[in-house]
PDB file of C-alpha atoms in Angstrom:
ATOM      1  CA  UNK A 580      36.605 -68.252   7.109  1.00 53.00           C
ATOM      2  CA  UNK A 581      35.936 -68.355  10.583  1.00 58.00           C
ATOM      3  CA  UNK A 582      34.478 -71.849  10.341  1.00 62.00           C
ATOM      4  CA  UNK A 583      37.805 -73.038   8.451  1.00 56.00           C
ATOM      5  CA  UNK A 584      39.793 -71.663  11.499  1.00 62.00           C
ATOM      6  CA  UNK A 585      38.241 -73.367  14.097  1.00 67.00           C
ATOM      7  CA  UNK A 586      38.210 -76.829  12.160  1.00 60.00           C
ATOM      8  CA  UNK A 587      42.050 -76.473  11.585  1.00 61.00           C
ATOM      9  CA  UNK A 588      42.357 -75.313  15.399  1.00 67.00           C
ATOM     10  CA  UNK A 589      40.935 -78.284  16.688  1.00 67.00           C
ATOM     11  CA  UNK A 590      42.384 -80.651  14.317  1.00 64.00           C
ATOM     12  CA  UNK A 591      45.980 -78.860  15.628  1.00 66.00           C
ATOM     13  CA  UNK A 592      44.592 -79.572  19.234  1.00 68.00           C
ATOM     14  CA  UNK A 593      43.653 -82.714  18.550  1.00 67.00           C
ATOM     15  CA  UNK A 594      46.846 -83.763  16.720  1.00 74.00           C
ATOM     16  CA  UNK A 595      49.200 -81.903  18.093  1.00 79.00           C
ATOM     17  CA  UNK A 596      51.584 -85.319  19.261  1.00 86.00           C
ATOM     18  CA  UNK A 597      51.297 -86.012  15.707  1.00 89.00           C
ATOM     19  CA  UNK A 598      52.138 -82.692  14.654  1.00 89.00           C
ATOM     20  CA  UNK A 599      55.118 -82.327  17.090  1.00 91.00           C
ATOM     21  CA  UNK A 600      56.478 -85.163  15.295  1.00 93.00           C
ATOM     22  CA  UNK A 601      55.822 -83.908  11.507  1.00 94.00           C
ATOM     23  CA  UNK A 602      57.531 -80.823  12.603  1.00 94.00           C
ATOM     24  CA  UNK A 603      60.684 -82.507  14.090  1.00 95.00           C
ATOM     25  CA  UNK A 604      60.914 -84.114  10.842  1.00 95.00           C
ATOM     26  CA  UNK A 605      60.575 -81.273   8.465  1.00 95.00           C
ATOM     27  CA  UNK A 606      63.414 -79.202  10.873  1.00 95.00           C
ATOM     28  CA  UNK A 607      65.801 -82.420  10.681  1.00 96.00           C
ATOM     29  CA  UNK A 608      65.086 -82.404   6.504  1.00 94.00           C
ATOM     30  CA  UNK A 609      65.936 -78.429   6.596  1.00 94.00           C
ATOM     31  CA  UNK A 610      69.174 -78.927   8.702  1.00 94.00           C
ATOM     32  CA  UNK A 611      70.437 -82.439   6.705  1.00 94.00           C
ATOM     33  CA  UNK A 612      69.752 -79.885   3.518  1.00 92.00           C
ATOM     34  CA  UNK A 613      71.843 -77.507   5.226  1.00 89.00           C
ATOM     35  CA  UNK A 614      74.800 -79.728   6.286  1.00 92.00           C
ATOM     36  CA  UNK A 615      74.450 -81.287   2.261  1.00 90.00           C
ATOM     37  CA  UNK A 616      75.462 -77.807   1.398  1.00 86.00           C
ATOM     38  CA  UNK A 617      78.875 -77.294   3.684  1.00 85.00           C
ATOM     39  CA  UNK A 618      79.318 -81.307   2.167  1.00 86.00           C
ATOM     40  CA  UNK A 619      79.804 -79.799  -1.061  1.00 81.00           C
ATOM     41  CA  UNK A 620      83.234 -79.551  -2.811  1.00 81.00           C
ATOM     42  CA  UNK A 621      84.318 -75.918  -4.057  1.00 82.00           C
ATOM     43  CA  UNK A 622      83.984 -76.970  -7.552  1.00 83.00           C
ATOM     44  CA  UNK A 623      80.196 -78.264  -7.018  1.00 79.00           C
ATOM     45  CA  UNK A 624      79.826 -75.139  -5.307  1.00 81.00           C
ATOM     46  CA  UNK A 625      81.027 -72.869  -8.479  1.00 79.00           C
ATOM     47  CA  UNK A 626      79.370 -74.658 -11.256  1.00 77.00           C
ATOM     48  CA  UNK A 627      75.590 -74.252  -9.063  1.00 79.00           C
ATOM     49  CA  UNK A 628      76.378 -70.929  -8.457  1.00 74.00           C
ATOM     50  CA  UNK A 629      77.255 -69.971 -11.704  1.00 75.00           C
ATOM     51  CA  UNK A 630      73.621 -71.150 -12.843  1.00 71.00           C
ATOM     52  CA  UNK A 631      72.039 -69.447 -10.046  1.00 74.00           C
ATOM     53  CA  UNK A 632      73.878 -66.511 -11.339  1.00 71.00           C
ATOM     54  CA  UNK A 633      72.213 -66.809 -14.778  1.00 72.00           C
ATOM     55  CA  UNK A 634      68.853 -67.330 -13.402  1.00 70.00           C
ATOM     56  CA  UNK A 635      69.346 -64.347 -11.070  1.00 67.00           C
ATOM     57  CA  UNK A 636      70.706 -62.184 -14.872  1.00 66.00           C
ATOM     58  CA  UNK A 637      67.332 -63.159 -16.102  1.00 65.00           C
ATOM     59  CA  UNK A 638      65.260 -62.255 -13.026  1.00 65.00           C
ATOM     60  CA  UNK A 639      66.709 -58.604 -13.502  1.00 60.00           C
ATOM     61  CA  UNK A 640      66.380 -58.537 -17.147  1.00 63.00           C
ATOM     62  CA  UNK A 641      62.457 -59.449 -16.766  1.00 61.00           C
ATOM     63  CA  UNK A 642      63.102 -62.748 -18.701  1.00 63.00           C
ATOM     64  CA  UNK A 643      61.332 -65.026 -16.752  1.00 65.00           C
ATOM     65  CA  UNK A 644      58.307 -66.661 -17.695  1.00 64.00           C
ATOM     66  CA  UNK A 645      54.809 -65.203 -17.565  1.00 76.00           C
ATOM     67  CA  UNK A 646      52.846 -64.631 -14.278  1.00 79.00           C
ATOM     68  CA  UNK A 647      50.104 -66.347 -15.095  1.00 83.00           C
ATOM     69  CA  UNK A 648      52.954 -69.413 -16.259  1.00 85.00           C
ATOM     70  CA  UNK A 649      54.557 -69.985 -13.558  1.00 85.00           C
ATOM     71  CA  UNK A 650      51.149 -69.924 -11.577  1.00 90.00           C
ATOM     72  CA  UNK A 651      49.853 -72.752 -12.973  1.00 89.00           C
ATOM     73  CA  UNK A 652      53.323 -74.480 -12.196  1.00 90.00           C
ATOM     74  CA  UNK A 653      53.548 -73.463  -8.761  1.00 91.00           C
ATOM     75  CA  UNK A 654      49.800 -74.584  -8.148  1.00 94.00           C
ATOM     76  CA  UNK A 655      49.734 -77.906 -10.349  1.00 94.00           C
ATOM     77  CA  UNK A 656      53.502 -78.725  -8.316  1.00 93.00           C
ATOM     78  CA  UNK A 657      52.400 -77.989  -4.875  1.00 94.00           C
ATOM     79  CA  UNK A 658      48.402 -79.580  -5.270  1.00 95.00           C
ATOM     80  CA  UNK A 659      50.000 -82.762  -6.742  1.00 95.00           C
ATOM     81  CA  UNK A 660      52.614 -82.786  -4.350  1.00 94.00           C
ATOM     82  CA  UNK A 661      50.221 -82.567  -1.393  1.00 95.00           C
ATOM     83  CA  UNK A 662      47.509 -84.726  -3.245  1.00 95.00           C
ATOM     84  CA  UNK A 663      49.752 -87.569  -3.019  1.00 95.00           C
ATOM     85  CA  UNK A 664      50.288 -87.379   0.744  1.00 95.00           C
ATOM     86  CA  UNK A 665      46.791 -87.091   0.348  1.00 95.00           C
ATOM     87  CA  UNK A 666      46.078 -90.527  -1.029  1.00 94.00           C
ATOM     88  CA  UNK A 667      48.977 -92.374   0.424  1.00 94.00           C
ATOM     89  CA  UNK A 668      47.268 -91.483   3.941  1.00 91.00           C
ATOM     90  CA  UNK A 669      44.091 -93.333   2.704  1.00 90.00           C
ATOM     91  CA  UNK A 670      46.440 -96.530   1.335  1.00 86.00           C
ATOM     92  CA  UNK A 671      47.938 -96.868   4.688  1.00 79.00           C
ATOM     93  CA  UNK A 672      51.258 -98.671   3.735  1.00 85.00           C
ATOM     94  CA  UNK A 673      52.070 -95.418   2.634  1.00 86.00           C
ATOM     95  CA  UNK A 674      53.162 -94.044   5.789  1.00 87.00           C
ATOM     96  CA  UNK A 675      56.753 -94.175   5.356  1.00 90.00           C
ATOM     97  CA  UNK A 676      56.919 -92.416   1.918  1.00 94.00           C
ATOM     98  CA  UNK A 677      54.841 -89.870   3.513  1.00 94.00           C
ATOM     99  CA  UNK A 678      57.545 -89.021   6.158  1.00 94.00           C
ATOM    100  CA  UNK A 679      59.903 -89.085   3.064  1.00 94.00           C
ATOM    101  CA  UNK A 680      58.071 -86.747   0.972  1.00 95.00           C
ATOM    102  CA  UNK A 681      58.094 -84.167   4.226  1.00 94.00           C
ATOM    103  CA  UNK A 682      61.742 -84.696   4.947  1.00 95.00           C
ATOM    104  CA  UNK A 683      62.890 -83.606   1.060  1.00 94.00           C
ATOM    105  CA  UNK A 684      60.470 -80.789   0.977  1.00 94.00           C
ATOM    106  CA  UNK A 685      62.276 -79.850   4.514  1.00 93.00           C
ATOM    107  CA  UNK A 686      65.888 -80.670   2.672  1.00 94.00           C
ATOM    108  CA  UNK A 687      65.426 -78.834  -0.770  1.00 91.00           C
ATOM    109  CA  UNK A 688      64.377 -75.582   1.901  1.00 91.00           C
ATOM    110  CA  UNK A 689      67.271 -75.938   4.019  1.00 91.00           C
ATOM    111  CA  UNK A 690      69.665 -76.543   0.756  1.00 90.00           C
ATOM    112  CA  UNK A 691      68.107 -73.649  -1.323  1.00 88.00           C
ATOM    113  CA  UNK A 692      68.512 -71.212   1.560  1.00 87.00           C
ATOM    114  CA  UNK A 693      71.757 -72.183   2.958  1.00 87.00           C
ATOM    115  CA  UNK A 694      73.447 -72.234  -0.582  1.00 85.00           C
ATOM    116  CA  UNK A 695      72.309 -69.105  -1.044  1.00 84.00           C
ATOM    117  CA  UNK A 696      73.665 -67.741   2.170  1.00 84.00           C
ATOM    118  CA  UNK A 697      76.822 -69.294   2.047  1.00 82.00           C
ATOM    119  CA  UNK A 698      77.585 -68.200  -1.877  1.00 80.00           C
ATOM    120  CA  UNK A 699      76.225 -64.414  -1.002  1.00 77.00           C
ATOM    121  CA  UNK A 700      76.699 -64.300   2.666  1.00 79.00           C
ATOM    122  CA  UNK A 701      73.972 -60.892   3.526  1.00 78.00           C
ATOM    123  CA  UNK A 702      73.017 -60.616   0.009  1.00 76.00           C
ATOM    124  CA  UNK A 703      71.927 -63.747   0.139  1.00 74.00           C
ATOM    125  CA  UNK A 704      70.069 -63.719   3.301  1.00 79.00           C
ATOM    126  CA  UNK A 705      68.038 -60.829   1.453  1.00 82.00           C
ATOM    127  CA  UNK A 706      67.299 -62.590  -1.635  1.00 80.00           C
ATOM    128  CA  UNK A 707      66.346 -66.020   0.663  1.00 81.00           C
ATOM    129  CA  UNK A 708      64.135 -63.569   2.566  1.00 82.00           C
ATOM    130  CA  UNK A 709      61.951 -61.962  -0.651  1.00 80.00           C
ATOM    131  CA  UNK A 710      62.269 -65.493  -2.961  1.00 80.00           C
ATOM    132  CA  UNK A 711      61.678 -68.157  -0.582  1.00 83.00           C
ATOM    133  CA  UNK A 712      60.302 -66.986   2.158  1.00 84.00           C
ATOM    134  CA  UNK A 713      56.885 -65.418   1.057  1.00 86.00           C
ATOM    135  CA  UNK A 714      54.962 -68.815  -0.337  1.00 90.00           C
ATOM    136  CA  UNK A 715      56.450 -70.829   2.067  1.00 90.00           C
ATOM    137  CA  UNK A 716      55.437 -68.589   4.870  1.00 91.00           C
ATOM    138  CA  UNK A 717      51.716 -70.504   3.625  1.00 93.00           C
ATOM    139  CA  UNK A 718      52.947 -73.992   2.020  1.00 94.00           C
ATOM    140  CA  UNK A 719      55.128 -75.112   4.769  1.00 94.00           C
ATOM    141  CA  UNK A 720      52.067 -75.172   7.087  1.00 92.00           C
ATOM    142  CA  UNK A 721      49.839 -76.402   4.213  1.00 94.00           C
ATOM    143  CA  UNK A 722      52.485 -79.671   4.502  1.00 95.00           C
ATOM    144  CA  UNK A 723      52.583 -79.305   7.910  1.00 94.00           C
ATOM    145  CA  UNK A 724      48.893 -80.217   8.372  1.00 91.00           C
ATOM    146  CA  UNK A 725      48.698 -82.428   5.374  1.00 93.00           C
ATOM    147  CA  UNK A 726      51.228 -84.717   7.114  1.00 94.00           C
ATOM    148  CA  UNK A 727      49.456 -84.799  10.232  1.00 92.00           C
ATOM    149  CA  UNK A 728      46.392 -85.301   8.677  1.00 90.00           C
ATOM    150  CA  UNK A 729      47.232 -88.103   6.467  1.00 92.00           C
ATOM    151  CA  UNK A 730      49.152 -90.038   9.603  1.00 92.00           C
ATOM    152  CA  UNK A 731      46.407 -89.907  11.595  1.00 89.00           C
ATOM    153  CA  UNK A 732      43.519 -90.519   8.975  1.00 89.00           C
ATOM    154  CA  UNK A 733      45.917 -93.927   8.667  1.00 89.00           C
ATOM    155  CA  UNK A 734      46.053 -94.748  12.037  1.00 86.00           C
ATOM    156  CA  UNK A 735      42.454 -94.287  12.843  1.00 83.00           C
ATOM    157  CA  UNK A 736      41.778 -96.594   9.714  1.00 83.00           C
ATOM    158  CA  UNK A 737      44.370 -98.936  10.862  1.00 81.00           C
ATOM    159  CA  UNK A 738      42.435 -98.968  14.201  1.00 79.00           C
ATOM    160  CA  UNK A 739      38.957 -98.855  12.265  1.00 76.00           C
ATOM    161  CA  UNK A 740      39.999-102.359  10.789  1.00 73.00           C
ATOM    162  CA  UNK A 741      42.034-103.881  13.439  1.00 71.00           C
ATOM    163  CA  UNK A 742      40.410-102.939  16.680  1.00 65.00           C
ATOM    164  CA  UNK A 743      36.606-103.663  16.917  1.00 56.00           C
ATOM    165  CA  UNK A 744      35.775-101.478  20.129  1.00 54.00           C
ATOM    166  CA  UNK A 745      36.864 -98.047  17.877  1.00 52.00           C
ATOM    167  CA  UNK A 746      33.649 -96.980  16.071  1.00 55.00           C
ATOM    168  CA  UNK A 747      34.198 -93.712  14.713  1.00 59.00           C
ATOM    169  CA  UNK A 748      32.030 -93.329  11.459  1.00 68.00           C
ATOM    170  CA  UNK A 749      33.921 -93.802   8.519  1.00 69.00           C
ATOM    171  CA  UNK A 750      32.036 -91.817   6.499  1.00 72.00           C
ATOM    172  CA  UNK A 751      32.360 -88.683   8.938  1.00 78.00           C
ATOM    173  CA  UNK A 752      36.464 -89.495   8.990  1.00 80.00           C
ATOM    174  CA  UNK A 753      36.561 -88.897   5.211  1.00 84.00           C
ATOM    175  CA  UNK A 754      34.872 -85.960   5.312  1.00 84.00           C
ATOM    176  CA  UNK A 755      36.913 -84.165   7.756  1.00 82.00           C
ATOM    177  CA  UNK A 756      39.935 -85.577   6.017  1.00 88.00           C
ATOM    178  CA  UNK A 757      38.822 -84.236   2.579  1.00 90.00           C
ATOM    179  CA  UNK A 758      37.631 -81.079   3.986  1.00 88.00           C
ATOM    180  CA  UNK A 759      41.169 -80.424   5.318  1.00 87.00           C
ATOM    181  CA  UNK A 760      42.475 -81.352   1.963  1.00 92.00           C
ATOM    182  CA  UNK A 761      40.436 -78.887   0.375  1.00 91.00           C
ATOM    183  CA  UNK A 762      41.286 -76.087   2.756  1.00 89.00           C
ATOM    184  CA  UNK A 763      44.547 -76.565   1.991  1.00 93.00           C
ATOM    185  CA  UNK A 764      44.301 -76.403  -1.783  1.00 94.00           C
ATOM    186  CA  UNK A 765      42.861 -72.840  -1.088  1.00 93.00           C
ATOM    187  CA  UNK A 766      46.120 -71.993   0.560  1.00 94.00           C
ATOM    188  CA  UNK A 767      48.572 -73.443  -1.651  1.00 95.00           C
ATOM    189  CA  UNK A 768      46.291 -71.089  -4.501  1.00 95.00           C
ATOM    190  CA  UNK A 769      47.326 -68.265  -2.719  1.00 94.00           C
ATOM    191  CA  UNK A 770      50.729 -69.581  -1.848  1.00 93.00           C
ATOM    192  CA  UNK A 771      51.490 -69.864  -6.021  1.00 93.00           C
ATOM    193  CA  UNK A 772      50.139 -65.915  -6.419  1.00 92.00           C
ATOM    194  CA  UNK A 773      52.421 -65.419  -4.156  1.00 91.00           C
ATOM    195  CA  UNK A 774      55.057 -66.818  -5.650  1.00 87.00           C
ATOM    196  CA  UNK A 775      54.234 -65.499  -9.422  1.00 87.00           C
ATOM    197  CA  UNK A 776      53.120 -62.067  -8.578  1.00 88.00           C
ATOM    198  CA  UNK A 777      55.347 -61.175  -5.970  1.00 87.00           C
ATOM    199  CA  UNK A 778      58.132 -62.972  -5.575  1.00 84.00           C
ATOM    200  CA  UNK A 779      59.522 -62.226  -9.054  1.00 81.00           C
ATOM    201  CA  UNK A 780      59.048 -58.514  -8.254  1.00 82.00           C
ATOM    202  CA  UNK A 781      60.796 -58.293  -4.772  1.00 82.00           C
ATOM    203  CA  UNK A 782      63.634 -60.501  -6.029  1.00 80.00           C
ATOM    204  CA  UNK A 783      63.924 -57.957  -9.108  1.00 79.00           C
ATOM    205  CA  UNK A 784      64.421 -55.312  -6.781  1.00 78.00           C
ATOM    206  CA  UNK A 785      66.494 -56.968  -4.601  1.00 77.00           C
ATOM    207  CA  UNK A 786      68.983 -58.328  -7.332  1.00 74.00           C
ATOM    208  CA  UNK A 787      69.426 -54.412  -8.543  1.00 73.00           C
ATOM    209  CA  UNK A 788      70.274 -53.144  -5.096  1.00 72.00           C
ATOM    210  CA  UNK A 789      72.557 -56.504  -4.721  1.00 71.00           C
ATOM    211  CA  UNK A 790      74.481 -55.823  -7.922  1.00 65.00           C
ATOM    212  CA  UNK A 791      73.956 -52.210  -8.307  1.00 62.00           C
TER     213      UNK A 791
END
């Protein structure tokens, strides 16, 4: 554990223009997801939160899927999601969809949170805090650093084909790159127990003080 800690340190210390960046462009994702939100007419605004409403009914009512269920969702979702950015950063030319993927996962946060809140005012500040905040307390740093990591693997191949004085070891690049990867894999497992185990159970409690 240790070991992980100070790889990812120095890969933050090492990165850290590159993660400045990522970051700017996940916040700018959460506030257009936001300001998508206020955009929305009051009829949009009733027919969402009338679905919302029935997912919350079967959240109280212990209707939801099976733990172990939506585990294997969570996990599959997020290590596919995050295994792409994974691949496009060895492709190169797939910068730009990288920044893409980071800015919707920033958007669908700032939109699921600030509809919330603005349907449920406090009571939905409480049910944003126990249902979206635990797992993504762990996966928005997990895309965080996969980001960074897949710019920079990309620019130091760009410069490993184009610029003949940079001699890193290719070999040794892929390694660190795939040893991040699978660092982060062990968080986003943890992230999805997270989200199966626990989430369901502080939203249940939350949705009976809420409406009871």
């Amino acid at each position: 554990m240790q070991n992980i800690q100070r790889f990812l340190l120095k890969q933050l210390k090492d990165q850290s223009t590159v993660y400045l960046f990522v970051l700017i462009l996940f916040i700018m994702g959460v506030i257009f997801g936001a300001i998508i939100v206020n955009s929305m007419s009051i009829t949009q605004k009733e027919d969402l939160y009338y679905y919302l409403n029935l997912f919350f009914g079967q959240v109280s009512d212990g209707k939801l899927a099976s733990s172990f269920e939506m585990f294997k969702q969570s996990f599959f979702h997020n290590t596919k999601y995050v295994g792409l950015m994974w691949l496009l950063g060895i492709s190169i030319i797939g910068l730009p969809i990288i920044f893409i993927m980071l800015f919707l996962k920033g958007m669908v946060v700032g939109f699921t949170v600030g509809f919330i809140v603005n349907q449920m005012k406090w009571g939905g500040f409480l049910l944003s805090f126990v249902s979206v905040l635990p797992q993504n307390l762990l996966l928005i740093p997990v895309f965080l650093i996969m980001s960074a990591s897949a710019i920079s693997f990309s620019f130091k191949l760009i410069r490993q084909l184009f610029v003949k004085k940079f001699h890193d070891q290719p070999f040794r690049m892929f390694a660190g790159y795939a040893v991040t990867f699978s660092c982060l894999i062990a968080v986003i497992l943890l992230a999805a127990m997270l989200e199966a185990y626990v989430s369901p159970i502080l939203m249940r409690g939350t949705i009976d003080f809420i409406y009871k």
